Coordinates of C-alpha atoms and ligand atoms in Angstrom, one line a residue:
M1329 CA -58.5 9.8 -95.6
A1330 CA -58.0 13.5 -95.0
L1331 CA -58.6 15.9 -97.8
C1332 CA -56.4 18.7 -98.6
T1333 CA -58.8 21.4 -100.0
H1334 CA -56.2 22.7 -102.4
C1335 CA -55.0 19.3 -103.4
P1336 CA -54.0 18.7 -106.0
R1337 CA -55.0 20.9 -108.8
A1338 CA -55.5 24.3 -107.3
S1339 CA -52.0 25.3 -106.2
G1340 CA -50.0 22.2 -105.6
S1341 CA -49.9 23.3 -102.0
T1342 CA -49.9 19.9 -100.3
T1343 CA -48.2 20.9 -97.1
T1344 CA -45.4 18.5 -96.8
T1345 CA -42.0 18.2 -95.3
S1346 CA -40.3 16.1 -97.8
H1347 CA -37.7 13.7 -96.6
T1348 CA -35.5 15.0 -99.3
S1349 CA -31.8 15.1 -98.9
L1350 CA -30.5 17.9 -101.0
P1351 CA -27.3 17.4 -103.1
S1352 CA -24.1 18.1 -101.2
P1353 CA -23.4 21.7 -100.6
H1354 CA -20.5 23.3 -102.5
L1355 CA -18.1 25.8 -100.9
L1356 CA -17.7 29.1 -102.6
P1357 CA -14.1 30.4 -102.3
G1358 CA -13.4 33.6 -100.2
R1359 CA -17.0 33.9 -99.0
K1360 CA -19.1 32.8 -96.2
R1361 CA -20.2 29.1 -96.7
I1362 CA -23.6 29.0 -98.3
D1363 CA -25.4 26.0 -99.6
V1364 CA -25.7 26.0 -103.4
V1365 CA -28.0 23.6 -104.9
D1366 CA -28.9 23.0 -108.5
P1367 CA -32.4 24.5 -108.9
G1368 CA -33.2 22.0 -111.7
Q1369 CA -32.4 19.2 -109.3
V1370 CA -34.6 20.7 -106.6
A1371 CA -37.4 21.2 -109.0
S1372 CA -37.1 17.7 -110.3
L1373 CA -37.1 16.3 -106.7
A1374 CA -40.1 18.4 -105.9
M1375 CA -42.1 17.3 -109.0
D1376 CA -41.1 13.7 -108.5
S1377 CA -42.5 13.8 -104.9
L1378 CA -45.6 15.8 -105.9
C1379 CA -46.4 13.4 -108.7
R1380 CA -46.0 10.5 -106.3
G1381 CA -47.9 12.1 -103.5
V1382 CA -51.0 13.1 -105.6
F1383 CA -51.0 10.6 -108.5
A1384 CA -48.8 7.8 -107.1
G1385 CA -47.2 8.4 -110.5
N1386 CA -44.0 8.8 -112.3
S1387 CA -43.1 12.5 -113.0
Q1388 CA -41.4 11.4 -116.3
E1389 CA -44.7 10.1 -117.6
L1390 CA -47.3 12.4 -116.2
S1391 CA -48.6 15.6 -117.9
I1392 CA -48.0 18.7 -115.8
R1393 CA -50.6 20.5 -117.9
S1394 CA -53.3 17.9 -117.0
C1395 CA -52.2 16.9 -113.5
F1396 CA -51.4 20.4 -112.1
P1397 CA -53.1 22.9 -114.4
S1398 CA -52.5 25.9 -112.1
L1399 CA -48.7 25.3 -112.3
F1400 CA -49.0 25.0 -116.1
Q1401 CA -51.0 28.2 -116.4
A1402 CA -48.7 30.1 -114.1
E1403 CA -45.7 29.1 -116.1
Q1404 CA -47.4 29.8 -119.4
S1405 CA -48.6 33.3 -118.4
H1406 CA -45.4 34.5 -116.5
R1407 CA -42.7 32.1 -117.7
S1408 CA -42.2 31.3 -114.0
V1409 CA -44.3 28.9 -111.9
L1410 CA -43.5 30.8 -108.7
L1411 CA -44.0 34.3 -110.1
G1412 CA -47.2 33.1 -111.9
L1413 CA -48.6 31.6 -108.7
L1414 CA -47.7 34.7 -106.7
L1415 CA -49.5 36.9 -109.2
G1416 CA -52.5 34.7 -109.0
A1417 CA -52.3 33.1 -112.5
G1418 CA -53.8 29.7 -113.0
K1419 CA -56.7 30.4 -110.6
R1420 CA -59.8 28.8 -112.2
P1421 CA -63.3 30.2 -111.6
Q1422 CA -64.3 28.6 -108.3
P1423 CA -67.7 27.2 -107.6
D1424 CA -69.6 29.0 -104.8
S1425 CA -71.8 27.8 -102.0
A1426 CA -72.4 28.6 -98.3
L1427 CA -70.0 25.8 -97.4
I1428 CA -67.3 27.0 -99.8
Q1429 CA -67.7 30.5 -98.4
K1430 CA -67.3 29.2 -94.9
A1431 CA -64.2 27.2 -95.9
R1432 CA -62.6 30.3 -97.5
A1433 CA -63.5 32.5 -94.5
E1434 CA -62.0 30.0 -92.0
R1435 CA -59.1 29.3 -94.4
W1436 CA -59.5 25.5 -94.4
S1437 CA -56.6 23.7 -95.8
Q1438 CA -58.1 20.3 -95.3
W1439 CA -61.5 18.8 -94.5
S1440 CA -62.8 15.5 -93.3
L1441 CA -66.0 14.1 -91.8
R1442 CA -66.5 13.2 -88.2
G1443 CA -67.5 9.6 -88.9
G1444 CA -65.1 9.2 -91.8
L1445 CA -65.5 9.9 -95.5
E1446 CA -67.8 6.9 -96.0
T1447 CA -70.5 8.9 -94.2
L1448 CA -70.7 11.1 -97.4
P1449 CA -72.0 8.4 -99.7
Q1450 CA -74.2 7.1 -96.9
A1451 CA -75.7 10.6 -96.5
L1452 CA -76.2 10.9 -100.3
D1453 CA -77.9 7.5 -100.3
A1454 CA -80.3 8.5 -97.5
Y1455 CA -81.1 11.8 -99.2
L1456 CA -81.7 10.4 -102.7
T1457 CA -83.7 7.5 -101.4
S1458 CA -85.9 9.9 -99.4
K1459 CA -86.5 11.8 -102.7
G1460 CA -87.8 8.6 -104.4
V1461 CA -84.6 7.8 -106.3
T1462 CA -83.9 4.0 -106.7
I1463 CA -80.3 3.0 -106.1
L1464 CA -79.3 -0.4 -107.5
R1465 CA -76.5 -2.2 -105.7
G1466 CA -74.5 -5.2 -106.6
Q1467 CA -75.5 -5.0 -110.2
P1468 CA -72.5 -3.8 -112.3
A1469 CA -73.3 -2.4 -115.7
C1470 CA -72.2 -5.1 -118.3
S1471 CA -72.8 -3.2 -121.5
L1472 CA -74.4 -0.1 -123.1
T1473 CA -76.4 -0.5 -126.3
L1474 CA -77.9 2.3 -128.3
E1475 CA -81.5 1.5 -129.1
A1476 CA -83.7 3.1 -131.9
G1477 CA -84.9 6.4 -130.7
G1478 CA -81.6 7.3 -129.1
F1479 CA -82.2 5.4 -125.8
W1480 CA -79.5 3.5 -124.0
K1481 CA -80.1 -0.1 -123.0
V1482 CA -78.0 -0.6 -119.9
S1483 CA -77.4 -4.3 -119.4
L1484 CA -77.0 -5.3 -115.7
G1485 CA -76.4 -9.0 -116.3
D1486 CA -79.7 -10.7 -115.5
S1487 CA -81.7 -7.5 -116.0
S1488 CA -81.5 -4.3 -118.0
L1489 CA -82.9 -0.8 -117.9
E1490 CA -83.5 2.0 -120.4
A1491 CA -82.0 5.4 -120.0
N1492 CA -82.4 8.6 -122.1
H1493 CA -79.0 9.8 -120.8
V1494 CA -76.1 8.1 -119.1
I1495 CA -73.7 9.9 -116.7
S1496 CA -70.7 7.5 -116.4
A1497 CA -68.7 7.8 -113.2
V1498 CA -66.9 4.5 -113.6
P1499 CA -63.2 4.5 -114.4
A1500 CA -62.5 5.2 -118.1
P1501 CA -61.1 1.8 -119.0
V1502 CA -64.2 0.2 -117.4
L1503 CA -66.5 2.4 -119.6
S1504 CA -64.4 1.6 -122.7
Q1505 CA -65.4 -2.1 -122.1
L1506 CA -69.1 -1.2 -121.9
L1507 CA -69.5 0.9 -125.0
P1508 CA -71.1 -0.3 -128.3
L1509 CA -69.2 -0.7 -131.6
K1510 CA -70.5 2.6 -132.8
A1511 CA -68.4 4.3 -130.1
A1512 CA -65.2 2.2 -130.8
P1513 CA -62.9 5.3 -131.3
L1514 CA -64.1 6.7 -128.0
A1515 CA -63.6 3.3 -126.3
S1516 CA -60.1 3.0 -127.6
T1517 CA -59.1 6.5 -126.2
L1518 CA -60.7 5.8 -122.9
A1519 CA -58.8 2.5 -122.6
T1520 CA -55.5 4.4 -122.6
I1521 CA -56.4 6.3 -119.4
T1522 CA -54.9 3.6 -117.2
A1523 CA -54.5 3.7 -113.4
V1524 CA -52.0 2.6 -110.8
S1525 CA -52.5 0.6 -107.6
V1526 CA -51.8 1.9 -104.1
A1527 CA -51.4 0.1 -100.8
V1528 CA -52.8 2.1 -97.8
V1529 CA -51.4 1.1 -94.4
N1530 CA -53.1 2.8 -91.4
L1531 CA -50.9 2.6 -88.2
Q1532 CA -51.8 3.6 -84.7
Y1533 CA -49.3 3.9 -81.9
Q1534 CA -49.9 4.3 -78.1
G1535 CA -47.9 6.8 -76.2
A1536 CA -45.9 7.9 -79.3
Q1537 CA -45.1 11.4 -80.5
L1538 CA -44.2 12.7 -84.0
P1539 CA -40.9 14.5 -84.4
V1540 CA -42.5 17.1 -86.7
Q1541 CA -46.0 18.6 -87.2
G1542 CA -47.8 19.0 -90.6
F1543 CA -50.0 17.3 -93.1
G1544 CA -47.4 14.7 -93.8
H1545 CA -44.4 14.2 -96.0
L1546 CA -43.7 12.9 -99.4
V1547 CA -40.8 10.6 -100.3
P1548 CA -38.9 11.1 -103.6
S1549 CA -38.4 7.9 -105.6
S1550 CA -34.7 8.3 -105.4
E1551 CA -34.9 7.7 -101.6
D1552 CA -37.5 4.9 -101.6
P1553 CA -39.2 3.7 -104.7
G1554 CA -42.0 1.9 -102.7
V1555 CA -43.1 4.4 -100.1
L1556 CA -44.9 7.4 -101.6
G1557 CA -45.4 9.3 -98.4
I1558 CA -46.8 9.3 -94.9
V1559 CA -49.9 11.3 -93.8
Y1560 CA -49.9 12.4 -90.1
D1561 CA -53.6 11.9 -89.5
S1562 CA -53.5 12.8 -85.8
V1563 CA -52.1 16.2 -86.5
A1564 CA -55.0 17.3 -88.8
F1565 CA -57.8 15.4 -87.1
P1566 CA -56.9 14.5 -83.5
E1567 CA -60.6 14.1 -82.7
Q1568 CA -60.5 10.8 -84.8
D1569 CA -57.8 9.3 -82.6
G1570 CA -60.2 7.0 -80.8
S1571 CA -60.4 6.1 -77.2
P1572 CA -57.9 5.7 -75.6
P1573 CA -56.4 8.1 -78.2
G1574 CA -53.4 6.9 -80.1
L1575 CA -51.1 8.6 -82.7
R1576 CA -52.4 7.7 -86.2
V1577 CA -50.3 7.8 -89.4
T1578 CA -51.1 6.5 -92.9
V1579 CA -48.3 5.1 -95.0
M1580 CA -49.0 4.9 -98.8
L1581 CA -47.0 2.5 -100.9
G1582 CA -47.2 1.8 -104.6
G1583 CA -47.1 3.5 -107.9
S1584 CA -44.7 2.4 -110.6
W1585 CA -42.7 0.3 -108.1
L1586 CA -45.8 -1.8 -107.4
H1587 CA -46.7 -1.8 -111.1
A1588 CA -43.3 -3.3 -112.0
L1589 CA -43.6 -6.0 -109.3
E1590 CA -47.1 -6.9 -110.4
A1591 CA -46.0 -7.0 -114.1
G1592 CA -43.3 -9.4 -113.0
G1593 CA -45.9 -11.7 -111.4
Q1594 CA -45.0 -10.8 -107.8
V1595 CA -47.8 -10.3 -105.3
L1596 CA -47.0 -8.6 -102.0
S1597 CA -48.9 -10.0 -99.1
Q1598 CA -50.7 -7.8 -96.6
E1599 CA -48.1 -8.8 -94.0
V1600 CA -45.2 -7.7 -96.2
L1601 CA -46.9 -4.4 -97.0
G1602 CA -47.7 -3.8 -93.3
Q1603 CA -44.0 -4.6 -92.5
L1604 CA -42.7 -2.2 -95.1
A1605 CA -45.0 0.5 -93.8
Q1606 CA -43.9 0.0 -90.2
E1607 CA -40.2 0.1 -91.3
A1608 CA -40.9 3.4 -93.1
A1609 CA -42.6 4.9 -90.0
A1610 CA -39.7 3.7 -87.8
T1611 CA -36.9 5.1 -90.0
Q1612 CA -38.6 8.3 -91.2
L1613 CA -40.5 9.3 -88.1
G1614 CA -38.7 7.4 -85.3
L1615 CA -41.9 5.3 -84.5
K1616 CA -39.8 2.3 -83.5
E1617 CA -42.3 0.6 -81.1
P1618 CA -44.7 -1.9 -82.7
P1619 CA -48.1 -0.2 -83.6
S1620 CA -51.2 -1.1 -81.6
R1621 CA -53.1 -1.4 -84.8
C1622 CA -52.1 -2.0 -88.4
L1623 CA -54.7 -2.0 -91.2
V1624 CA -53.6 -2.8 -94.8
H1625 CA -55.7 -2.2 -97.9
L1626 CA -54.4 -2.7 -101.4
H1627 CA -56.5 -0.6 -103.9
Q1628 CA -56.0 -2.0 -107.4
N1629 CA -55.9 0.5 -110.3
C1630 CA -57.2 3.2 -108.1
I1631 CA -55.5 6.4 -109.3
P1632 CA -55.8 7.3 -113.0
Q1633 CA -52.6 8.5 -114.7
Y1634 CA -52.9 11.7 -116.7
T1635 CA -50.0 10.9 -119.0
L1636 CA -48.5 13.2 -121.7
G1637 CA -51.2 14.1 -124.2
H1638 CA -54.1 13.6 -121.7
W1639 CA -55.7 16.9 -122.7
Q1640 CA -55.7 15.8 -126.3
K1641 CA -57.5 12.6 -125.3
L1642 CA -60.2 14.8 -123.5
E1643 CA -60.6 17.0 -126.6
M1644 CA -61.1 13.9 -128.7
V1645 CA -63.7 12.6 -126.3
T1646 CA -65.6 15.9 -126.2
R1647 CA -65.5 16.2 -130.0
F1648 CA -66.7 12.6 -130.5
L1649 CA -69.6 12.9 -128.0
A1650 CA -70.7 16.1 -129.7
A1651 CA -70.3 14.8 -133.3
Q1652 CA -72.1 11.5 -132.6
K1653 CA -74.7 13.3 -130.4
L1654 CA -74.3 10.4 -127.9
P1655 CA -76.4 10.9 -124.8
L1656 CA -73.4 10.3 -122.5
T1657 CA -71.7 12.5 -120.0
L1658 CA -68.4 11.6 -118.3
A1659 CA -67.5 12.3 -114.6
G1660 CA -65.1 11.0 -112.0
A1661 CA -61.4 10.8 -111.4
S1662 CA -60.4 9.7 -114.9
Y1663 CA -60.7 13.0 -116.6
E1664 CA -60.1 16.4 -114.9
G1665 CA -58.7 15.9 -111.4
V1666 CA -58.4 12.9 -109.0
A1667 CA -59.0 14.8 -105.8
V1668 CA -62.3 14.2 -104.1
N1669 CA -63.1 17.9 -104.5
D1670 CA -62.5 17.6 -108.2
C1671 CA -64.7 14.5 -108.5
I1672 CA -67.5 16.2 -106.6
E1673 CA -67.2 19.2 -109.0
S1674 CA -67.1 16.9 -112.1
G1675 CA -70.4 15.4 -110.8
R1676 CA -71.9 18.9 -110.4
Q1677 CA -70.7 19.8 -113.9
A1678 CA -72.2 16.6 -115.4
A1679 CA -75.6 17.5 -113.7
I1680 CA -75.4 21.0 -115.1
H1681 CA -74.6 19.6 -118.6
V1682 CA -77.5 17.2 -118.6
L1683 CA -80.1 19.5 -116.9
G1684 CA -79.0 22.6 -118.7
A1685 CA -78.9 24.4 -115.4
D1686 CA -77.1 24.4 -112.1
P1687 CA -79.1 22.0 -109.9
N1688 CA -78.6 24.4 -106.9
S1689 CA -79.9 27.5 -108.7
Ligands
FAD630 C1 -55.0 5.7 -101.4 C2 -55.7 7.0 -101.9 C3 -55.6 8.1 -101.2 C4 -56.3 9.3 -101.6 N1 -56.2 10.4 -100.9 C5 -56.9 11.5 -101.3 C6 -56.9 12.7 -100.5 O1 -56.3 12.7 -99.4 N2 -57.5 13.7 -100.9 C7 -58.2 13.7 -102.1 O2 -58.9 14.7 -102.4 N3 -58.2 12.6 -102.9 C8 -57.6 11.5 -102.5 N4 -57.6 10.4 -103.3 C9 -58.3 10.4 -104.6 C10 -59.8 10.2 -104.5 O3 -60.1 9.5 -103.4 C11 -60.3 9.5 -105.8 O4 -59.7 10.0 -106.9 C12 -61.8 9.6 -105.9 O5 -62.4 9.2 -104.7 C13 -62.3 8.9 -107.1 O6 -63.7 9.0 -107.1 P1 -64.5 8.4 -108.3 O7 -65.9 8.5 -108.0 O8 -64.1 9.0 -109.6 O9 -64.0 6.9 -108.4 P2 -64.3 5.6 -107.5 O10 -64.5 6.1 -106.1 O11 -63.3 4.6 -107.8 O12 -65.8 5.2 -108.0 C14 -65.9 4.4 -109.1 C15 -67.1 3.5 -108.8 O13 -67.5 2.8 -110.0 C16 -67.9 1.5 -109.6 N5 -67.9 0.6 -110.8 C17 -66.8 0.1 -111.4 N6 -67.2 -0.6 -112.5 C18 -68.6 -0.6 -112.5 C19 -69.5 -1.2 -113.4 N7 -69.2 -2.0 -114.4 N8 -70.9 -0.9 -113.1 C20 -71.2 -0.1 -112.1 N9 -70.3 0.5 -111.2 C21 -69.0 0.2 -111.4 C22 -66.9 1.1 -108.5 O14 -67.4 0.1 -107.8 C23 -66.8 2.4 -107.8 O15 -67.7 2.5 -106.8 C24 -57.0 9.2 -102.9 C25 -57.1 8.1 -103.6 C26 -56.4 6.9 -103.1 C27 -56.6 5.7 -104.0

């Protein structure tokens, strides 16, 4: 996975060349031929693709206010998304660190890690363990009970532990299943923050070339309901192309199309998903030769959907936690941004909330 540093909440600037065919041009009489397109239709194609590219979601159901707050702020303050963005509206206060300063100075638009993103949790694990932190693996939390004295009892199946504060980074519907009866209103709100599934197909081709350069492209639902987009991994990070190097692309499929299939009891095999991805790479990028490698992973319920009214759900959650004085803090993709950068920041904010200070200060 390559990470777009602006993606998706800062400016909606996922660099994409959309495979969008614009509506047929009209001819204006007596003038040079110019292409006239309905701006509303262009905007709706752009939003459709953006919602699919970032949230694997349906633009008719998602909340722009919650999914793309900078676009919402820009429109609110200048009555125009473009004007607002140009004038710098919607920029939230940014966290600061030496790494962030370096990223700004070098104008990073994406980042990744040499050994792949899994090296990040591996490094965190090694660091925390070296500081004496115990990490429990393979023991999912089964329930949270509030004990006398305001302690949580976290049940782990065969064992349990006591905690004076819980930071939950599990998906909201999972947390809703763990909470005690006292927190039923909170649980029922969290249960409504559902997620969609995405199939990720990594393809590698020997001796092939892309017809265009860029981060990738998004595919509007009107062109293909199944394929969300294709990321050109080799363009951004050729150093990860392996030896001998081969062109790498990632095809993402899923969203509401997959949801509808699953709801109808259909299960798409890995072979079918791989085949669909290869067909998309062939028709959209001209990669017609069979790939040398094809990896298929279906991630169930992996991207939370911030549907209309999401911000009201978050307000309810905040009010409830404060009113009940529950020693519980929420973090992770279910609340205020699904991008990895957002999730990291939500973890930092959770730590600040619990410790009462920035852990770095
Ligand atoms: C296909 C795909 C591509 C993406 N591409 C990008 C990208 O290019 N750039 C970007 O910025 N973002 C991208 N994202 C989004 C981003 O990766 C995720 O939103 C983010 O990693 C979510 O992090 P999280 O910690 O909130 O959730 P998760 O990583 O899902 O972590 C939740 C954890 O909770 C654990 N858990 C669940 N139940 C329990 C339980 N009962 N007890 C204990 N633990 C439990 C799970 O095992 C899991 O480890 C992508 C997401 C997907 C699915």
